[in-house]
Amino acid sequence: MAHPDGGTKPLDVITIGRASVDLYGQQIGTRLEDIGSFAKSVGGCPTNIAVGTARLGLKSALITRVGNEQMGRFIREQLQREGVDISGIATDLNRLTALVLLSVEAEGVSPMIFYRTDCADMALSEEDIDEELIASARAIVVTGTHFSRPNSEAAQKKAIRLAKASGARVAFDIDYRPNLWGLAGHDAGFERYVASDIVSQKYKSVLPDCDLIVGTEEEVLIASGEADLLSALKTIRSVSSATIVLKRGPMGCIVYDGAIPDNLEDGIVGKGFPIEVYNVLGAGDAFMSGWLRGWLKGEPHATSATWANACGAFAVSRLLCAPEYPSWTELNHFLQKGSPEKALRRDPELNHLHWATNRRRQIPSLMALAIDHRSQLEELAKGDAAVLARIPAFKALAVKAATQIANGRPGFGMLLDDKYGRDALFAAGAEKDFWIARPIELPGSRPLQFEFSQDLGSRIIDWPVDHCIKVLCFYRPDDDAELKRMQIEKLRAAYDAARKVGRDILIEIIAGKHGDLGDDTVNRALSEIYDAGIKPDWWKLEAQPSAAAWREIDGVIEARDPFCRGVVLLGLDAPHEVLEAGFAKARSARTVRGFAVGRTIFADAARKWLAGEMNDEDAIADMARRFGALVEVWENLGRNAMA
């Protein structure tokens, strides 16, 4: 990206200051005292901005400190998932990562408690400011709270000096929280303004070095030390030539890039978006993210203001802070097409774009051992309670076989069930980056029914966030209308539950069990499911009769949901040679990403091991050999296709 001095720099922006873990009350319209459960996300003004700008396509980094504990590691890992450079994050061995508890009590009322007593980020010091890192960025963002202590103030002022020396621009997000300056009680985290000469003096000392100053009306007052807005803006202008962006909530913003007019509306007015206010927390950080995208790309201020206001609109219409900020794709869709909903969180198209473009991780290929089978293994047991009791141990052996072949490489995983797979799920969960999917269907049901309970929300809420919901449906496009209606209704319930609790969903369609499989059978089935508004993250499909059938499937998926992760092939109980032929036909399909095969791999070992005819080591070796052979076939086909 071109720099104003004519050179290039690897980073667009470095944000500096607070890094916390936000715990948001999941019950809406109640006191913080009465919240029963919390959702976790990264938080803190500069951390939110680092995420927001990364989602909008900027190369961002964060300078802060986190504790040497699980919450500090969560911040690091989440920022890496978001694409934020974390080389400027120091680990404080003596202090804990800050926490914030928040709730939405009423529209525009969000009480919060800051747990920041001697927290890690407030120990930021000059030694944490690396000259080379600062020089690698086109701009830095300093934030208000970190001028409240001598050590963190010195750190930010060092960053400002280094930035100016390297030709980088300096942005100041005033970010005024009175109780973080000791000016309000612990229960007054939502308090926006308390006048203070000390705070004003600190902020005024920063203004002359800034190229951009952003704040609300209250923040502009505290930064200037004045009592009215016009005087405040003129006082700031008297010491700084910076672009001043005045945030006005639902009214949008006004930008002042020269002399301050006596009529404040004579600035560059960026209009707000008429949306429902759900939660105001984090909206300013989303706003700043959108503004920086335009400002650092050299866009007119009016454009930057539009992007900033739109990002703020997304934030106030959703519950959390950083997780709710839009991707660049999502933002552009909203700016071009708008939304029929004033509550943006209720717009299914925006919600899908938000989910699909902000996934926790990318999975470009997937090779999985499927052993989520229940009825097939029960048949082997033939009602023998002692044999049934051994099924969980066998599934744990399958995990050892799969992880042996994966050997720490990405793109591997398993399908495991809740009924017999508890120990196996624990074992698989210990493998880093191992993809795990879990079935919810009642085996063999047609019309589809869920296993254990039809209430999916209560069932999957305690699943790990990376576990994928898998639902198998025996669906044919030529089934009678009532059967298809019932099937679609259940698939929609599964899809809605997945989106509500934030889990990927894989829909497995087997059309060939109850009729012939033609070239257009599956693509028609997928079309009907898409017509119902269901957009799964993954499809799991049987081998197709021809390359033409795969071309039809490619066309449907790419037209209906270009953000779909793709298709994995199922195996049923086909022998290796048949699977290899099916793999060869599918390898040319653009949407096929891999396979999830079960009985071909484990059936023989299961029969012998459950009968006491094979020991653990031999069972593991047998499954690993068969799984490894399929992996080799798939990878060789891929290499040949690229040759």
XYZ file of C-alpha atoms in Angstrom:
643
model
C 0.000 0.000 0.000
C 1.416 3.381 -0.952
C 2.551 5.619 1.899
C 2.281 9.433 1.690
C 6.089 9.638 1.559
C 6.032 7.509 -1.583
C 7.245 4.317 0.071
C 5.424 1.277 1.337
C 4.867 -0.045 4.841
C 3.703 -3.514 5.853
C 1.133 -2.287 8.401
C -1.658 0.210 7.914
C -2.380 0.931 11.554
C -1.193 0.074 15.059
C -3.605 0.611 17.939
C -2.315 1.041 21.491
C -3.901 0.556 24.901
C -6.624 -1.501 26.524
C -7.049 -5.238 25.934
C -9.694 -7.011 27.962
C -12.088 -9.913 27.853
C -15.708 -8.757 27.661
C -18.330 -10.930 29.341
C -21.695 -9.897 27.908
C -24.906 -10.846 29.663
C -26.947 -12.980 27.295
C -30.293 -12.083 28.844
C -31.615 -8.794 27.447
C -33.617 -6.201 29.340
C -32.525 -7.069 32.847
C -30.149 -5.837 35.517
C -26.572 -7.023 35.611
C -27.431 -8.460 39.023
C -29.893 -10.847 37.360
C -27.809 -12.043 34.404
C -27.551 -15.829 34.318
C -24.998 -16.449 31.550
C -22.373 -14.519 29.638
C -20.889 -14.517 26.139
C -17.133 -13.978 25.902
C -15.312 -11.745 23.418
C -12.217 -9.588 23.162
C -12.721 -5.983 24.246
C -11.130 -2.643 24.984
C -11.160 0.303 22.588
C -7.846 -0.299 20.725
C -8.371 -4.057 20.636
C -11.808 -3.586 19.111
C -10.405 -1.154 16.540
C -7.629 -3.589 15.610
C -10.280 -6.238 14.904
C -12.619 -3.824 13.143
C -9.952 -2.516 10.771
C -8.664 -6.027 10.029
C -12.169 -7.111 9.054
C -12.343 -4.148 6.697
C -9.174 -5.195 4.924
C -6.537 -3.095 6.670
C -3.340 -4.602 8.034
C -3.579 -3.854 11.727
C -1.548 -4.552 14.853
C -2.075 -4.042 18.577
C 0.374 -2.910 21.260
C -0.723 -3.895 24.747
C -0.073 -6.316 27.597
C -2.027 -9.397 28.587
C -1.707 -11.763 31.519
C 0.084 -15.088 31.464
C -3.181 -17.024 31.760
C -6.086 -18.377 29.759
C -7.769 -15.017 29.126
C -4.540 -13.486 27.875
C -4.037 -16.425 25.555
C -7.619 -16.114 24.365
C -6.976 -12.493 23.322
C -3.831 -13.478 21.444
C -5.491 -16.414 19.690
C -8.632 -14.488 18.772
C -6.639 -11.602 17.329
C -4.616 -14.057 15.266
C -7.864 -15.556 13.981
C -8.958 -12.056 12.997
C -5.714 -11.410 11.119
C -4.313 -8.866 13.586
C -0.530 -8.695 14.032
C 0.179 -9.583 17.683
C 3.944 -9.027 17.721
C 3.396 -5.924 19.880
C 1.497 -7.788 22.621
C 3.643 -8.398 25.696
C 2.888 -11.035 28.320
C 2.864 -9.690 31.866
C 3.930 -12.426 34.266
C 2.677 -10.601 37.351
C -0.722 -9.217 36.368
C -4.052 -10.558 35.167
C -5.795 -9.735 31.904
C -8.551 -7.170 32.431
C -12.187 -8.299 32.468
C -15.381 -6.344 31.854
C -18.905 -7.497 32.758
C -21.683 -5.903 30.728
C -25.414 -6.145 30.157
C -28.171 -4.540 28.102
C -30.674 -3.303 30.666
C -32.725 -1.101 28.330
C -32.309 0.702 25.023
C -29.124 2.730 25.320
C -28.531 1.599 28.914
C -25.698 -0.890 29.331
C -24.250 -1.071 32.851
C -20.733 -2.476 33.107
C -18.156 -3.354 35.711
C -14.456 -2.987 34.902
C -12.167 -5.507 36.598
C -8.925 -3.622 36.009
C -7.187 -3.358 39.391
C -3.479 -3.453 38.503
C -4.363 -5.212 35.245
C -1.853 -6.218 32.590
C -2.615 -3.606 29.932
C -2.246 -0.679 32.363
C 1.322 -1.814 33.065
C 2.264 -0.928 29.477
C 5.577 0.916 29.531
C 8.069 2.560 27.210
C 10.009 -0.698 26.900
C 6.940 -2.242 25.211
C 7.094 0.293 22.361
C 9.310 -1.156 19.665
C 10.789 1.393 17.274
C 10.909 -1.038 14.363
C 7.254 -2.012 14.813
C 6.108 1.622 14.942
C 8.165 2.415 11.844
C 6.418 -0.403 9.978
C 3.011 1.324 10.171
C 1.348 4.132 8.233
C -0.557 5.298 11.313
C -0.910 4.694 15.025
C -3.972 5.128 17.226
C -3.429 6.264 20.812
C -6.343 5.987 23.229
C -7.526 8.037 26.177
C -7.397 5.629 29.098
C -3.689 4.997 28.694
C -2.878 8.617 29.484
C -4.224 8.048 33.007
C -1.022 6.511 34.405
C 2.563 7.750 34.123
C 3.982 4.514 32.659
C 1.289 4.002 30.020
C 1.263 7.732 29.219
C 5.027 7.587 28.620
C 4.550 4.539 26.407
C 1.989 6.266 24.185
C 4.014 9.457 23.981
C 7.065 7.449 22.938
C 4.945 5.825 20.225
C 3.834 9.274 19.060
C 7.441 10.496 18.821
C 8.518 7.421 16.894
C 5.517 7.602 14.588
C 6.152 11.209 13.679
C 9.833 10.486 13.128
C 8.956 7.682 10.711
C 6.384 9.720 8.806
C 3.377 7.902 10.236
C 0.144 9.669 11.081
C -1.151 9.917 14.646
C -4.816 9.344 15.462
C -6.270 10.019 18.913
C -9.413 8.199 20.000
C -10.349 10.185 23.118
C -12.099 7.124 24.618
C -13.020 8.780 27.925
C -14.165 6.482 30.732
C -14.399 8.537 33.945
C -14.193 5.616 36.319
C -10.964 4.413 34.682
C -9.534 7.746 35.826
C -10.841 7.184 39.353
C -13.615 9.765 38.861
C -16.620 7.455 39.337
C -17.451 4.388 41.381
C -16.989 0.777 40.363
C -20.700 0.574 39.537
C -20.514 3.603 37.233
C -18.738 1.996 34.283
C -21.403 3.333 31.922
C -20.878 6.930 33.100
C -19.793 9.005 30.105
C -18.760 12.367 31.520
C -17.234 13.810 34.668
C -15.385 17.109 34.315
C -11.750 17.002 35.386
C -8.970 19.540 34.947
C -6.392 16.776 35.342
C -7.851 14.724 32.484
C -8.220 17.802 30.294
C -4.587 18.785 30.859
C -3.408 15.298 29.949
C -5.474 15.199 26.774
C -4.580 18.745 25.710
C -0.899 17.821 25.870
C -1.495 15.214 23.151
C -3.568 17.293 20.729
C -0.740 19.206 18.982
C 0.846 15.962 17.766
C -2.327 14.519 16.246
C -3.391 14.226 12.631
C -6.825 12.885 13.572
C -8.921 13.439 16.699
C -12.129 11.452 17.178
C -14.613 11.742 20.004
C -18.180 12.205 21.140
C -19.477 15.582 22.299
C -18.606 14.691 25.905
C -15.133 13.545 24.875
C -14.465 16.742 22.937
C -15.442 18.716 26.037
C -13.041 16.808 28.294
C -10.219 16.996 25.755
C -10.538 20.787 25.572
C -11.473 21.628 29.151
C -14.332 23.781 27.881
C -17.965 23.745 28.972
C -19.687 24.158 25.590
C -19.162 22.366 22.301
C -18.326 25.340 20.061
C -15.692 26.635 22.470
C -14.332 23.121 22.853
C -13.834 22.614 19.128
C -12.244 26.036 18.697
C -9.895 25.394 21.609
C -8.798 22.109 20.043
C -8.327 23.822 16.703
C -6.177 26.511 18.322
C -3.569 23.891 19.287
C -4.027 21.295 16.540
C -4.484 21.238 12.783
C -5.824 17.676 12.962
C -8.963 16.492 11.235
C -11.597 16.476 13.982
C -14.414 13.938 13.820
C -17.329 14.625 16.149
C -19.401 11.490 16.798
C -23.110 12.135 17.367
C -24.572 8.675 17.796
C -27.750 8.127 15.743
C -27.268 11.559 14.128
C -24.048 10.412 12.503
C -20.983 12.638 12.672
C -19.545 15.976 11.613
C -16.011 16.380 10.266
C -13.972 19.580 10.653
C -10.878 19.819 8.483
C -10.186 23.533 8.766
C -11.417 26.466 10.781
C -14.296 25.674 13.113
C -17.476 27.402 11.833
C -19.741 29.276 14.225
C -22.569 27.065 12.987
C -21.313 23.585 13.766
C -23.605 22.040 11.151
C -21.455 23.706 8.487
C -18.842 20.970 8.829
C -18.876 17.876 6.650
C -21.982 16.090 7.891
C -21.980 12.330 7.775
C -25.562 11.197 8.206
C -26.464 8.273 10.416
C -28.467 5.218 9.472
C -32.029 4.749 10.768
C -31.653 1.500 12.675
C -32.877 0.151 15.992
C -30.508 0.745 18.907
C -29.889 -2.542 20.702
C -26.573 -1.990 22.475
C -24.451 1.154 22.262
C -21.277 -0.357 23.706
C -18.491 -0.730 21.171
C -20.242 1.401 18.565
C -17.553 4.084 18.753
C -14.817 1.548 18.098
C -16.717 0.203 15.091
C -17.135 3.801 13.917
C -13.395 4.409 14.239
C -12.672 1.238 12.267
C -14.812 2.386 9.354
C -13.332 5.868 9.475
C -9.759 4.555 9.427
C -10.516 2.374 6.420
C -11.481 5.468 4.441
C -8.921 7.852 5.947
C -5.968 5.542 5.316
C -7.189 4.739 1.806
C -7.292 8.436 0.909
C -11.073 8.555 0.510
C -13.010 11.853 0.770
C -14.089 12.601 4.336
C -17.720 12.166 3.350
C -16.984 8.602 2.253
C -15.011 7.840 5.411
C -17.903 9.219 7.457
C -20.408 7.014 5.632
C -18.320 3.920 6.239
C -17.823 4.894 9.884
C -21.520 5.503 10.502
C -22.483 2.250 8.811
C -20.019 0.280 10.950
C -21.437 1.968 14.039
C -24.938 0.999 12.918
C -23.935 -2.652 12.769
C -22.508 -2.460 16.285
C -25.520 -0.833 17.940
C -27.892 -3.300 16.293
C -26.114 -6.343 17.760
C -25.130 -7.540 21.214
C -21.343 -7.840 21.444
C -18.523 -5.477 20.467
C -15.754 -6.725 18.152
C -17.493 -9.975 17.084
C -20.367 -7.945 15.641
C -18.281 -5.620 13.469
C -18.795 -6.074 9.732
C -16.432 -7.527 7.182
C -15.681 -5.461 4.098
C -17.981 -7.728 2.053
C -20.805 -7.305 4.557
C -20.353 -3.527 4.764
C -20.434 -3.123 0.993
C -23.568 -5.230 0.731
C -25.284 -2.998 3.294
C -24.163 0.229 1.611
C -25.304 -0.950 -1.806
C -28.548 -2.696 -0.905
C -29.465 -1.475 2.564
C -31.677 -3.669 4.700
C -35.435 -4.150 5.044
C -34.875 -4.456 8.815
C -34.192 -1.591 11.199
C -32.875 -4.248 13.586
C -29.989 -5.391 11.399
C -29.496 -8.522 13.507
C -32.824 -9.749 12.090
C -31.762 -9.460 8.449
C -31.077 -13.057 7.301
C -28.962 -12.025 4.322
C -26.723 -9.758 6.396
C -26.521 -12.368 9.125
C -25.363 -14.981 6.647
C -22.729 -12.661 5.205
C -21.596 -11.761 8.707
C -21.263 -15.403 9.706
C -19.661 -16.604 6.500
C -17.093 -13.815 6.153
C -15.997 -13.774 9.801
C -15.534 -17.472 10.501
C -13.114 -18.463 13.264
C -10.870 -20.284 10.818
C -10.601 -21.226 7.192
C -10.684 -24.919 6.223
C -9.711 -25.140 2.542
C -9.559 -28.950 2.594
C -10.895 -31.627 4.918
C -10.181 -35.331 5.340
C -12.235 -36.851 8.147
C -12.722 -40.256 9.713
C -16.441 -40.611 10.385
C -17.346 -42.769 13.354
C -20.505 -41.026 14.510
C -22.386 -44.250 13.715
C -24.704 -45.555 16.418
C -27.178 -48.029 14.904
C -24.544 -49.825 12.808
C -22.361 -50.507 15.850
C -25.402 -51.483 17.898
C -26.216 -54.078 15.233
C -22.751 -55.566 15.684
C -23.403 -55.834 19.426
C -26.641 -57.793 18.806
C -28.128 -56.589 22.065
C -25.235 -57.813 24.219
C -24.890 -55.255 27.018
C -21.223 -56.075 27.559
C -20.415 -55.440 23.895
C -22.474 -52.239 23.830
C -20.485 -51.001 26.811
C -17.257 -51.406 24.819
C -18.328 -49.179 21.901
C -17.064 -45.943 23.552
C -13.596 -47.444 23.985
C -13.509 -48.469 20.330
C -14.361 -44.941 19.244
C -11.464 -43.649 21.332
C -9.187 -46.050 19.415
C -10.470 -44.546 16.168
C -9.353 -41.102 17.387
C -5.844 -42.482 17.900
C -5.860 -43.856 14.359
C -7.042 -40.584 12.845
C -4.607 -38.421 14.793
C -1.786 -40.767 13.870
C -2.448 -40.084 10.189
C -3.077 -36.372 10.720
C 0.196 -36.066 12.636
C -0.561 -32.466 13.595
C -1.303 -31.362 10.023
C -4.288 -29.073 9.349
C -7.267 -30.235 7.326
C -8.052 -33.403 9.297
C -10.952 -34.230 11.543
C -13.601 -36.658 12.740
C -17.330 -37.157 13.031
C -18.140 -38.288 16.567
C -21.416 -38.713 18.421
C -22.770 -37.805 21.856
C -24.232 -41.257 22.516
C -21.085 -43.403 22.507
C -18.391 -40.861 21.734
C -17.866 -38.954 25.000
C -14.338 -40.275 25.623
C -13.496 -39.962 21.935
C -14.698 -36.354 21.876
C -12.453 -35.485 24.806
C -9.492 -37.134 23.081
C -10.163 -35.470 19.723
C -10.701 -32.106 21.408
C -7.145 -32.209 22.716
C -5.822 -32.122 19.142
C -5.103 -28.564 17.980
C -6.974 -27.502 14.830
C -8.727 -30.893 14.602
C -12.144 -30.471 12.945
C -14.968 -32.186 14.844
C -18.593 -32.637 13.778
C -21.367 -34.221 15.856
C -24.636 -35.748 14.605
C -28.061 -34.641 15.800
C -30.346 -36.862 13.669
C -32.162 -39.918 14.930
C -30.437 -42.678 12.927
C -32.487 -43.850 9.963
C -35.362 -41.412 10.521
C -37.393 -40.427 7.467
C -38.950 -37.930 7.896
C -36.008 -36.529 9.785
C -36.187 -36.487 13.578
C -33.569 -35.335 16.060
C -31.983 -37.766 18.482
C -32.605 -37.418 22.240
C -34.616 -34.174 22.051
C -36.331 -32.025 19.452
C -35.102 -28.967 21.401
C -31.755 -28.401 19.712
C -30.941 -25.117 21.404
C -30.662 -26.640 24.848
C -28.734 -29.607 23.480
C -25.949 -27.860 21.589
C -25.427 -24.784 23.768
C -22.767 -26.633 25.758
C -20.849 -27.860 22.695
C -17.387 -26.330 22.132
C -17.564 -23.365 19.771
C -15.524 -25.121 17.073
C -17.711 -28.237 16.954
C -19.818 -28.507 13.826
C -23.441 -29.685 13.844
C -23.990 -32.572 11.435
C -27.477 -33.588 10.344
C -28.229 -36.448 7.924
C -31.395 -36.235 5.863
C -32.657 -38.844 3.375
C -34.023 -36.245 0.975
C -35.158 -36.695 -2.620
C -36.594 -33.930 -4.827
C -39.277 -36.302 -6.136
C -40.577 -37.243 -2.682
C -44.174 -36.264 -1.955
C -44.743 -32.659 -0.906
C -45.718 -33.401 2.704
C -42.632 -35.503 3.355
C -40.414 -32.802 1.895
C -42.167 -30.145 3.985
C -41.448 -32.088 7.186
C -37.839 -32.682 6.156
C -37.274 -29.020 5.342
C -38.892 -27.972 8.607
C -36.410 -30.061 10.583
C -33.451 -28.895 8.518
C -34.523 -25.304 9.084
C -34.736 -25.918 12.841
C -31.206 -27.297 12.797
C -29.945 -24.385 10.700
C -31.617 -21.780 12.908
C -30.179 -23.397 16.032
C -26.706 -23.430 14.509
C -26.839 -19.735 13.736
C -28.406 -18.825 17.081
C -25.665 -20.481 19.124
C -22.839 -19.775 16.661
C -21.886 -23.187 15.306
C -21.074 -24.437 11.811
C -23.601 -26.849 10.325
C -22.987 -29.701 7.882
C -26.016 -31.090 6.065
C -25.603 -34.623 4.757
C -27.956 -35.536 1.931
C -28.376 -39.156 0.907
C -30.742 -39.326 -2.046
C -29.742 -42.686 -3.493
C -31.019 -44.923 -0.703
C -34.696 -44.475 -1.578
C -34.536 -44.233 -5.354
C -32.287 -43.924 -8.369
C -29.513 -41.344 -8.360
C -29.563 -39.375 -11.613
C -27.317 -36.591 -12.805
C -29.756 -33.947 -11.567
C -31.097 -35.610 -8.385
C -28.779 -34.027 -5.846
C -28.516 -30.596 -7.417
C -32.343 -30.399 -7.393
C -32.372 -31.426 -3.738
C -29.812 -28.748 -2.839
C -31.777 -26.151 -4.793
C -34.939 -26.902 -2.814
C -33.065 -26.625 0.486
C -31.518 -23.320 -0.577
C -34.988 -22.130 -1.652
C -36.040 -22.600 1.986
C -33.381 -20.108 3.095
C -31.029 -22.769 4.485
C -27.338 -22.156 3.758
C -25.178 -24.774 5.463
C -21.465 -24.307 5.971
C -20.784 -27.780 4.569
C -22.560 -30.332 2.425
C -21.825 -34.031 2.773
C -22.835 -35.884 -0.389
C -22.638 -39.356 -1.848
C -20.535 -40.135 -4.910
C -22.247 -38.912 -8.077
C -22.909 -40.949 -11.232
C -20.978 -38.600 -13.514
C -18.789 -35.509 -13.835
C -21.863 -33.762 -15.252
C -23.677 -34.302 -11.957
C -20.812 -32.639 -10.095
C -20.897 -29.695 -12.523
C -24.571 -29.210 -11.711
C -23.839 -29.314 -7.978
C -21.005 -26.796 -8.412
C -23.380 -24.472 -10.232
C -26.057 -24.616 -7.554
C -23.679 -24.015 -4.631
C -21.727 -21.244 -6.324
C -24.894 -19.440 -7.379
C -26.771 -19.804 -4.092
C -23.953 -19.446 -1.565
C -20.460 -18.610 -2.831
C -19.315 -18.536 0.817
C -20.160 -22.209 1.433
C -17.123 -24.044 2.805
C -17.770 -26.835 0.307
C -18.648 -30.508 -0.097
C -17.155 -33.547 1.584
C -17.774 -36.999 0.137
C -19.409 -39.705 2.210
C -18.502 -43.338 1.818
C -21.418 -45.443 3.096
C -19.829 -48.887 3.297
C -18.311 -48.907 -0.177
C -15.053 -50.829 -0.658
C -11.826 -48.877 -1.166
C -11.785 -49.384 -4.936
C -15.292 -47.966 -5.342
C -14.426 -44.972 -3.189
C -11.288 -44.355 -5.205
C -13.338 -44.226 -8.414
C -15.824 -41.864 -6.772
C -12.980 -39.656 -5.559
C -11.620 -39.459 -9.099
C -14.954 -38.208 -10.476
C -15.351 -35.682 -7.670
C -11.809 -34.297 -7.725
C -12.576 -32.030 -10.672
C -15.562 -30.462 -8.878
C -14.785 -26.935 -7.719
C -16.812 -27.220 -4.524
C -15.562 -30.610 -3.300
C -13.064 -30.100 -0.476
C -12.448 -33.626 0.768
C -14.145 -36.617 2.335
C -15.659 -37.919 5.560
C -15.648 -41.702 5.352
C -16.531 -44.198 8.060
C -17.383 -47.865 7.632
C -14.862 -48.402 4.832
C -12.240 -47.514 7.437
C -13.521 -48.909 10.736
C -16.064 -51.671 9.976
C -13.677 -54.612 9.842
C -11.746 -53.530 12.928
C -14.983 -52.884 14.828
C -16.366 -56.327 14.075
C -13.182 -58.090 15.170
C -12.371 -55.866 18.172
C -15.883 -55.992 19.617
C -15.804 -59.779 19.229
C -12.485 -59.958 21.081
C -10.619 -61.122 17.981
C -8.351 -58.040 17.671
C -6.384 -56.103 20.278
C -6.186 -52.306 20.663
C -2.904 -51.847 18.825
C -3.992 -53.913 15.842
C -7.343 -52.115 15.658
C -5.607 -48.740 15.648
C -3.126 -49.911 13.028
C -5.856 -51.338 10.796
C -7.958 -48.152 10.882
C -4.891 -45.953 10.417
C -3.831 -48.001 7.382
C -7.241 -47.706 5.730
C -7.648 -44.010 6.567
C -4.107 -43.279 5.408
C -4.733 -45.071 2.122
C -7.769 -42.865 1.397
C -5.801 -39.762 2.355
C -3.060 -40.799 -0.058
C -5.561 -41.356 -2.877
C -7.184 -37.966 -2.306
C -3.886 -36.103 -2.071
C -2.452 -37.824 -5.139
C -5.542 -36.945 -7.159
C -5.085 -33.344 -6.091
C -1.439 -33.293 -7.076
C -2.255 -34.845 -10.450
C -4.975 -32.262 -11.057
C -2.483 -29.460 -10.417
C 0.238 -30.973 -12.602
